[in-house]
Coordinates of N, CA, C and O in Angstrom, one line a residue:
M811 N -14.8 5.3 -9.5 CA -15.2 5.6 -8.0 C -15.1 4.2 -7.4 O -15.4 3.4 -7.9
A812 N -14.5 4.1 -6.4 CA -14.4 3.0 -5.8 C -15.7 2.4 -5.3 O -16.7 3.3 -5.0
R813 N -15.6 1.0 -5.4 CA -17.0 0.4 -4.7 C -17.1 0.4 -3.4 O -16.4 0.9 -2.5
E814 N -18.2 0.5 -2.8 CA -18.6 0.6 -1.3 C -18.5 -0.9 -0.8 O -19.3 -1.3 -1.4
Y815 N -18.2 -1.2 0.2 CA -18.4 -2.5 0.8 C -19.4 -3.0 1.4 O -20.2 -1.7 2.2
R816 N -20.1 -4.2 1.0 CA -21.4 -4.5 2.0 C -21.0 -5.8 2.3 O -21.0 -6.5 1.4
L817 N -21.5 -6.1 3.5 CA -21.3 -7.1 3.9 C -22.4 -8.4 3.5 O -23.2 -8.2 4.4
G818 N -22.8 -8.5 2.5 CA -23.6 -9.6 2.3 C -23.7 -11.1 2.4 O -22.5 -11.6 3.1
V819 N -24.4 -11.5 1.6 CA -24.3 -12.9 2.1 C -23.1 -14.0 1.4 O -22.6 -14.5 2.1
M820 N -23.1 -13.6 0.2 CA -21.7 -14.2 -0.1 C -20.5 -14.0 0.5 O -19.8 -14.7 1.2
R821 N -20.1 -12.4 1.1 CA -19.1 -12.3 1.7 C -19.0 -13.2 3.1 O -18.3 -13.3 3.7
K822 N -20.6 -13.2 3.8 CA -20.4 -13.8 4.9 C -20.0 -15.2 4.9 O -19.3 -15.8 5.7
A823 N -20.4 -16.1 3.8 CA -20.2 -17.6 3.6 C -18.6 -17.7 3.3 O -18.3 -18.3 4.1
V824 N -17.8 -16.6 2.7 CA -16.4 -16.6 2.5 C -15.6 -16.3 3.8 O -14.8 -17.1 4.2
N825 N -16.2 -15.5 4.7 CA -15.8 -15.2 6.0 C -16.0 -16.4 6.7 O -15.2 -16.7 7.7
V826 N -17.1 -17.4 6.6 CA -17.1 -18.2 7.9 C -16.3 -19.5 7.3 O -15.5 -19.9 7.9
L827 N -16.1 -19.5 6.0 CA -14.9 -20.9 5.3 C -13.4 -20.0 5.7 O -12.8 -20.9 6.1
V828 N -13.4 -19.0 5.4 CA -11.7 -18.1 6.0 C -11.5 -18.4 7.4 O -10.5 -18.9 7.9
T829 N -12.6 -18.2 8.1 CA -12.2 -18.4 9.6 C -12.1 -19.6 10.4 O -11.2 -20.1 10.9
A830 N -13.1 -20.5 9.4 CA -12.8 -21.8 10.0 C -11.2 -22.4 9.2 O -10.9 -23.1 10.2
G831 N -10.8 -22.0 8.3 CA -9.6 -22.5 8.1 C -8.5 -21.9 8.9 O -7.5 -22.4 9.4
L832 N -8.6 -20.6 9.5 CA -7.8 -19.9 10.2 C -7.6 -20.5 11.9 O -6.7 -20.5 12.3
K833 N -8.7 -20.7 12.0 CA -8.6 -21.3 13.6 C -8.3 -22.7 13.6 O -7.6 -22.7 14.4
R834 N -8.0 -23.3 12.0 CA -7.1 -25.0 12.2 C -5.7 -24.3 11.6 O -4.9 -25.5 11.4
G835 N -5.5 -23.1 11.8 CA -4.0 -22.7 11.2 C -3.7 -22.9 9.5 O -2.4 -22.7 9.4
I836 N -4.8 -22.7 9.1 CA -4.9 -23.0 7.4 C -5.1 -21.6 6.9 O -6.4 -21.7 6.5
P837 N -4.5 -20.7 6.4 CA -4.7 -19.6 5.4 C -4.8 -19.8 4.2 O -4.4 -20.9 3.5
I838 N -5.5 -19.0 3.6 CA -6.2 -19.2 1.9 C -5.0 -19.1 1.1 O -3.9 -18.2 1.8
A839 N -4.8 -19.7 0.5 CA -3.4 -20.0 -0.5 C -2.8 -18.1 -0.9 O -3.7 -17.5 -1.6
G840 N -1.9 -17.7 -0.7 CA -1.4 -16.7 -1.1 C -1.8 -15.3 0.0 O -1.2 -14.0 -0.3
S841 N -2.5 -15.5 1.0 CA -3.2 -14.6 1.5 C -2.0 -14.5 3.1 O -1.1 -15.4 3.5
T842 N -2.3 -13.9 3.9 CA -1.7 -13.3 5.0 C -2.7 -13.4 6.1 O -2.4 -12.4 7.0
G843 N -3.6 -14.1 6.0 CA -4.5 -14.1 6.9 C -4.4 -14.7 8.5 O -3.7 -15.7 8.6
W844 N -5.0 -13.9 9.3 CA -5.0 -14.5 10.9 C -6.4 -13.8 11.1 O -6.9 -13.1 10.8
L845 N -6.9 -14.3 12.4 CA -7.8 -13.8 13.0 C -7.7 -12.8 13.9 O -6.8 -13.0 14.6
L846 N -8.3 -11.6 13.8 CA -8.0 -10.5 14.8 C -9.4 -10.2 15.6 O -10.5 -10.5 15.1
T847 N -9.0 -10.2 16.9 CA -9.9 -10.3 18.1 C -9.7 -8.8 18.9 O -8.6 -8.6 19.2
T848 N -10.7 -8.0 18.9 CA -10.7 -7.0 19.3 C -11.9 -6.8 20.4 O -12.5 -7.9 20.6
R849 N -11.5 -6.3 21.6 CA -13.0 -6.0 22.3 C -13.9 -4.9 21.8 O -13.4 -3.8 21.5
G850 N -15.0 -5.2 22.0 CA -16.2 -4.3 21.5 C -16.2 -3.1 22.3 O -16.0 -3.2 23.6
R851 N -16.5 -1.9 21.5 CA -16.0 -0.4 22.2 C -17.8 -0.4 22.9 O -17.1 0.3 24.0
R852 N -18.5 -1.0 22.5 CA -20.0 -0.7 23.4 C -20.1 -1.7 24.2 O -20.4 -1.6 25.5
S853 N -19.8 -3.0 23.6 CA -20.5 -4.0 24.7 C -19.5 -4.8 25.5 O -19.6 -5.4 26.4
G854 N -18.1 -4.5 25.0 CA -16.6 -5.1 26.0 C -16.5 -6.5 25.5 O -15.7 -7.0 26.2
A855 N -17.5 -6.9 24.6 CA -17.3 -8.4 24.2 C -16.2 -8.7 23.2 O -16.0 -7.5 22.6
D856 N -15.6 -9.8 23.3 CA -14.8 -10.2 22.1 C -15.4 -10.2 20.8 O -16.6 -11.1 20.6
R857 N -14.9 -9.4 19.7 CA -15.2 -9.6 18.2 C -13.9 -10.4 17.5 O -13.2 -9.6 18.0
T858 N -14.4 -11.2 16.8 CA -13.3 -11.5 15.7 C -13.7 -11.5 14.7 O -14.7 -12.0 14.1
T859 N -12.8 -11.2 13.4 CA -12.7 -11.2 12.0 C -11.6 -11.7 11.6 O -10.2 -11.4 11.9
P860 N -11.8 -12.2 10.2 CA -10.7 -12.3 9.4 C -10.2 -11.0 8.9 O -10.8 -10.3 8.6
V861 N -8.7 -11.0 9.0 CA -7.8 -9.9 8.6 C -6.7 -10.4 7.6 O -6.2 -11.4 8.0
N862 N -5.7 -9.3 7.1 CA -4.7 -9.7 6.4 C -3.7 -8.8 7.3 O -3.8 -7.7 7.3
V863 N -2.3 -9.4 7.5 CA -1.4 -8.5 7.8 C -0.6 -8.5 6.7 O -0.1 -9.2 6.5
V864 N -0.1 -7.1 6.7 CA 0.9 -6.6 5.3 C 2.0 -5.9 6.2 O 2.2 -5.5 7.0
E865 N 3.2 -6.6 5.3 CA 4.5 -6.1 5.7 C 5.0 -5.1 4.7 O 4.7 -5.3 3.3
A866 N 5.6 -4.1 5.4 CA 5.7 -3.0 4.5 C 6.7 -1.7 5.5 O 6.5 -1.8 6.5
A867 N 7.9 -1.2 5.0 CA 8.4 -0.3 5.5 C 9.3 -0.9 7.1 O 9.6 -0.4 7.9
G868 N 9.5 -2.1 6.7 CA 9.8 -2.8 7.9 C 9.1 -3.2 9.2 O 9.6 -3.6 10.1
D869 N 7.5 -3.0 9.0 CA 7.0 -3.3 10.0 C 5.8 -3.8 9.4 O 5.6 -4.2 8.3
R870 N 4.9 -4.7 10.2 CA 3.8 -5.3 10.2 C 2.3 -4.3 10.4 O 2.6 -3.6 11.3
W871 N 1.4 -4.4 9.7 CA 0.3 -3.8 9.5 C -0.9 -4.3 9.4 O -1.0 -5.4 8.6
L872 N -1.9 -3.5 10.0 CA -3.2 -4.3 9.9 C -3.8 -3.1 8.9 O -3.9 -1.8 9.3
V873 N -4.6 -3.4 7.8 CA -5.1 -2.2 6.9 C -6.8 -2.7 6.9 O -7.5 -3.9 6.7
S874 N -7.6 -1.7 6.7 CA -9.1 -1.9 6.4 C -9.3 -1.2 5.1 O -9.7 -0.3 4.9
P875 N -9.5 -2.4 4.2 CA -9.4 -2.2 2.5 C -10.9 -1.8 2.6 O -11.2 -1.1 1.6
Y876 N -12.1 -2.0 3.5 CA -13.3 -1.9 3.3 C -13.7 -0.6 3.9 O -14.9 -0.6 4.4
G877 N -12.7 -0.1 4.8 CA -13.0 1.2 5.4 C -13.1 1.2 7.0 O -12.8 0.2 7.6
R878 N -14.2 1.9 7.3 CA -14.2 2.4 8.9 C -15.1 1.1 9.7 O -16.2 1.5 10.0
V879 N -14.6 -0.1 9.4 CA -15.5 -1.3 9.7 C -15.5 -1.2 11.4 O -14.9 -0.7 11.9
G880 N -16.2 -2.5 12.1 CA -16.5 -2.5 13.2 C -14.9 -2.7 14.2 O -14.7 -1.9 15.2
W881 N -14.2 -3.6 13.6 CA -12.5 -3.6 13.9 C -12.2 -2.3 14.1 O -11.1 -2.4 15.0
V882 N -12.0 -1.2 13.3 CA -11.4 0.2 13.1 C -11.9 0.6 14.6 O -11.1 1.3 15.5
H883 N -13.2 0.8 14.9 CA -13.7 1.6 15.9 C -13.4 1.0 17.2 O -13.1 1.6 17.8
N884 N -13.2 -0.6 17.1 CA -12.8 -1.3 18.3 C -11.1 -0.8 18.8 O -10.9 -0.8 19.8
L885 N -10.5 -1.1 17.6 CA -8.8 -0.6 17.8 C -8.8 0.5 18.2 O -7.8 1.1 19.4
R886 N -9.8 1.5 17.5 CA -9.7 3.4 18.0 C -10.1 3.4 19.9 O -9.7 4.1 20.2
A887 N -10.7 2.3 20.1 CA -11.4 2.4 21.5 C -10.2 1.7 22.7 O -9.9 2.6 23.5
D888 N -9.7 0.9 22.0 CA -8.8 -0.1 22.9 C -7.6 -0.3 21.8 O -8.2 -1.5 21.2
A889 N -6.8 -0.2 21.9 CA -5.7 -0.5 21.0 C -4.9 -1.4 21.1 O -3.5 -1.6 21.1
T890 N -5.8 -2.6 21.1 CA -4.9 -3.9 21.6 C -5.4 -4.7 20.6 O -6.9 -4.9 20.6
A891 N -4.7 -5.6 19.5 CA -5.2 -6.3 18.6 C -4.6 -7.7 19.2 O -3.3 -7.8 19.4
R892 N -5.6 -8.9 19.0 CA -5.2 -10.0 19.5 C -5.0 -10.9 18.2 O -6.2 -11.0 17.6
L893 N -4.4 -11.6 17.7 CA -3.9 -12.1 16.1 C -3.9 -13.6 16.5 O -2.8 -13.8 17.0
W894 N -4.7 -14.2 15.8 CA -4.5 -15.8 16.1 C -4.6 -16.4 14.7 O -5.5 -16.2 14.0
R895 N -4.0 -17.5 14.7 CA -4.1 -18.7 13.6 C -4.1 -19.9 13.9 O -2.6 -20.2 14.5
G896 N -4.6 -20.6 14.1 CA -4.5 -22.2 14.6 C -4.0 -22.2 16.1 O -4.3 -21.5 17.2
D897 N -3.0 -22.6 16.3 CA -2.4 -22.5 17.6 C -1.5 -21.2 17.9 O -0.7 -21.4 19.3
T898 N -1.1 -20.6 17.0 CA -0.2 -19.3 17.1 C -1.0 -17.9 17.7 O -2.0 -17.6 17.0
R899 N -0.6 -17.3 18.7 CA -1.3 -16.1 19.4 C -0.4 -15.1 19.6 O 0.7 -15.6 19.9
Q900 N -0.9 -14.0 19.3 CA 0.1 -12.8 19.2 C -0.9 -11.5 19.6 O -1.9 -11.6 19.3
T901 N -0.4 -10.8 21.0 CA -1.2 -10.0 21.3 C -0.5 -8.7 20.6 O 0.9 -8.6 21.2
W902 N -0.9 -7.4 20.5 CA -0.1 -6.3 19.9 C -1.0 -5.1 20.2 O -1.7 -5.0 20.4
E903 N -0.1 -4.2 20.8 CA -0.4 -2.8 21.1 C -0.4 -2.1 19.7 O 0.8 -2.0 19.0
V904 N -1.6 -1.2 19.0 CA -1.4 -1.2 17.9 C -1.3 0.4 17.8 O -1.9 1.5 18.8
E905 N -0.8 1.1 16.6 CA -0.9 2.9 16.6 C -1.2 3.1 15.1 O -1.0 2.3 14.3
E906 N -2.6 4.1 15.1 CA -2.7 4.2 13.9 C -1.9 5.3 13.0 O -1.3 6.2 13.6
A907 N -1.5 5.0 11.9 CA -0.7 5.7 10.8 C -1.3 6.7 10.4 O -2.6 7.0 10.0
D908 N -0.9 8.0 10.5 CA -1.4 9.2 9.5 C -1.3 8.9 7.8 O -0.5 7.9 7.7
A909 N -1.8 9.8 7.5 CA -2.1 9.6 6.0 C -0.8 9.4 4.9 O -0.5 8.4 4.1
A910 N 0.4 10.0 5.6 CA 1.7 10.1 4.7 C 2.1 9.0 5.1 O 3.0 8.0 4.3
T911 N 1.9 8.3 6.4 CA 2.5 7.0 6.6 C 2.0 5.9 6.0 O 2.3 4.9 5.5
A912 N 0.4 5.7 6.0 CA -0.3 5.1 5.2 C -0.2 4.8 3.9 O -0.3 3.5 3.3
G913 N 0.3 6.0 3.1 CA 0.1 5.9 1.8 C 0.8 4.4 1.4 O 0.4 3.8 0.4
P914 N 2.0 4.4 1.3 CA 3.3 3.1 1.2 C 2.4 2.1 1.5 O 2.6 1.1 0.8
V915 N 1.9 2.1 2.9 CA 1.1 0.6 3.2 C -0.1 0.0 2.5 O 0.1 -1.0 2.1
L916 N -1.0 1.2 2.2 CA -2.1 0.8 1.3 C -1.6 0.2 -0.1 O -2.3 -0.6 -0.4
R917 N -1.0 1.2 -0.8 CA 0.0 0.5 -1.8 C 0.4 -0.9 -1.7 O -0.1 -1.5 -2.4
A918 N 1.2 -1.4 -0.9 CA 1.7 -2.5 -0.7 C 0.6 -3.7 -0.5 O 0.8 -4.9 -1.0
Y919 N -0.5 -2.9 0.3 CA -1.7 -3.8 0.5 C -1.9 -4.5 -0.8 O -2.7 -5.4 -1.2
V920 N -2.6 -3.3 -1.5 CA -3.4 -3.5 -2.7 C -2.8 -4.3 -3.7 O -3.3 -5.4 -4.4
R921 N -1.5 -4.2 -3.7 CA -0.5 -5.1 -4.8 C -0.1 -6.6 -4.3 O -0.2 -7.3 -4.9
K922 N -0.4 -6.7 -2.8 CA -0.6 -8.1 -2.1 C -1.6 -8.7 -2.4 O -1.6 -9.9 -2.6
L923 N -3.0 -7.8 -2.2 CA -3.9 -8.3 -2.3 C -5.4 -7.6 -3.2 O -5.7 -6.8 -2.8
P924 N -4.9 -8.1 -4.3 CA -5.6 -7.2 -5.3 C -7.1 -7.5 -5.3 O -7.8 -6.3 -6.1
V925 N -7.7 -8.3 -5.1 CA -9.1 -8.8 -4.6 C -9.5 -7.2 -4.2 O -10.8 -7.0 -4.3
T926 N -8.6 -6.8 -3.2 CA -9.6 -5.5 -2.3 C -9.3 -3.9 -3.5 O -9.7 -3.0 -3.2
A927 N -8.5 -4.0 -4.5 CA -8.3 -3.0 -5.5 C -9.7 -2.2 -5.8 O -9.6 -1.1 -6.1
P928 N -11.1 -2.8 -5.8 CA -12.0 -2.2 -6.4 C -12.3 -1.4 -5.2 O -13.4 -0.2 -5.4
F929 N -12.0 -1.2 -4.1 CA -12.3 -0.8 -3.2 C -11.5 0.6 -2.7 O -11.9 1.7 -1.9
F930 N -10.7 1.0 -3.9 CA -9.8 2.1 -3.7 C -9.8 2.7 -4.8 O -10.5 2.4 -6.2
D931 N -9.6 4.3 -4.9 CA -9.9 4.8 -6.0 C -8.6 4.7 -6.4 O -8.2 5.2 -7.9
A932 N -7.3 4.9 -6.1 CA -5.8 4.9 -6.6 C -5.8 3.3 -6.8 O -6.5 2.0 -6.7
K933 N -5.1 3.1 -8.2 CA -4.9 2.0 -8.9 C -3.5 1.3 -8.5 O -2.5 2.2 -7.7
P934 N -3.1 0.1 -8.5 CA -2.0 -0.3 -7.9 C -0.9 0.0 -8.6 O 0.1 0.2 -7.8
G935 N -0.8 0.7 -9.7 CA 0.7 1.2 -10.1 C 0.7 2.6 -9.6 O 1.7 3.5 -10.2
D936 N -0.4 3.1 -9.2 CA 0.0 4.7 -8.9 C 0.6 4.9 -7.5 O 1.2 4.2 -6.9
P937 N 1.5 6.0 -7.5 CA 2.3 6.4 -6.5 C 1.6 6.4 -5.3 O 0.6 6.7 -4.9
A938 N 2.3 6.0 -4.1 CA 1.8 6.3 -2.5 C 1.1 7.4 -2.4 O 0.3 7.4 -1.7
E939 N 1.5 8.7 -3.0 CA 0.5 9.9 -2.7 C -0.7 9.8 -2.9 O -1.7 10.1 -2.6
A940 N -1.1 8.7 -3.9 CA -2.5 8.3 -4.6 C -3.1 8.1 -3.3 O -4.3 8.1 -2.9
F941 N -2.3 7.0 -2.7 CA -3.1 6.3 -1.7 C -3.2 6.9 -0.3 O -4.4 6.9 0.1
A942 N -2.5 7.9 0.0 CA -2.4 8.4 1.0 C -3.5 9.7 1.3 O -4.0 9.9 1.9
A943 N -4.0 10.0 -0.3 CA -5.1 10.8 -0.5 C -6.5 10.4 0.2 O -7.2 11.1 0.1
E944 N -6.3 8.8 0.0 CA -7.8 8.2 0.4 C -7.5 7.6 1.9 O -8.4 6.7 2.1
A945 N -6.4 7.7 2.5 CA -6.0 6.7 3.6 C -7.0 7.3 5.0 O -7.4 6.1 5.6
D946 N -7.7 8.5 4.8 CA -8.8 8.4 5.8 C -10.1 7.6 5.4 O -10.9 7.0 6.5
R947 N -10.3 6.9 4.3 CA -11.1 6.1 4.0 C -10.9 4.6 3.9 O -11.7 3.7 4.0
H948 N -9.4 4.5 4.6 CA -8.8 3.2 4.4 C -7.7 3.2 5.9 O -6.7 3.6 5.5
P949 N -8.4 2.9 7.2 CA -7.5 3.3 8.4 C -6.3 1.8 8.3 O -6.5 1.1 7.9
V950 N -5.4 2.6 8.7 CA -4.2 1.6 8.8 C -3.5 2.0 10.4 O -3.3 2.7 10.6
F951 N -3.2 0.7 10.8 CA -2.8 0.5 12.0 C -1.3 -0.4 11.9 O -1.3 -1.6 11.5
R952 N -0.4 0.0 12.7 CA 1.0 -0.5 13.0 C 0.9 -1.4 13.9 O 0.4 -0.8 15.0
L953 N 1.3 -2.8 13.8 CA 1.4 -3.2 15.2 C 2.8 -3.1 15.8 O 4.0 -3.5 15.3
A954 N 2.6 -2.3 16.7 CA 3.5 -1.4 17.5 C 4.6 -2.5 18.2 O 5.8 -2.3 18.4
R955 N 3.9 -2.6 19.5 CA 4.5 -3.3 20.3 C 3.9 -4.5 21.0 O 2.6 -4.9 20.9
S956 N 5.0 -5.7 20.6 CA 4.0 -7.3 21.1 C 4.0 -7.2 22.6 O 5.1 -6.8 23.0
R957 N 3.0 -7.9 22.9 CA 2.9 -8.1 24.4 C 2.6 -9.9 24.6 O 2.1 -10.1 25.8
T958 N 3.2 -10.5 23.7 CA 3.2 -12.0 23.8 C 4.8 -12.5 24.0 O 5.4 -11.8 23.6

């Protein structure tokens, strides 16, 4: 059974450090880190969180390895993703992937970032169909159209 994500003290501290590095344009070694800013679905205020962008099937994707977290709900309400790292800024319209499309992307994500593997029932060596079966628990968004 996959672990359930909880934003505890340690994860908050890691996010603060990762965010500080990304603001300066320094991603963690081996990561594909960006800061994602979305519009809060209820407050309308900007919300920023560190994310990883994975390339698969010729596209770039945002994956939520920890489930239906705040930024997922925000993107579902307003499909505009603002990605930034240091001085680099990008604005994208996103499209949520269906399970069949998400399966190979989720597999690629877990292979690229194995630290997220405990949050999936499927294992890195499993076929894409195993990941597609849990796509409802790990939303995937394609960076569809650049607006920058």
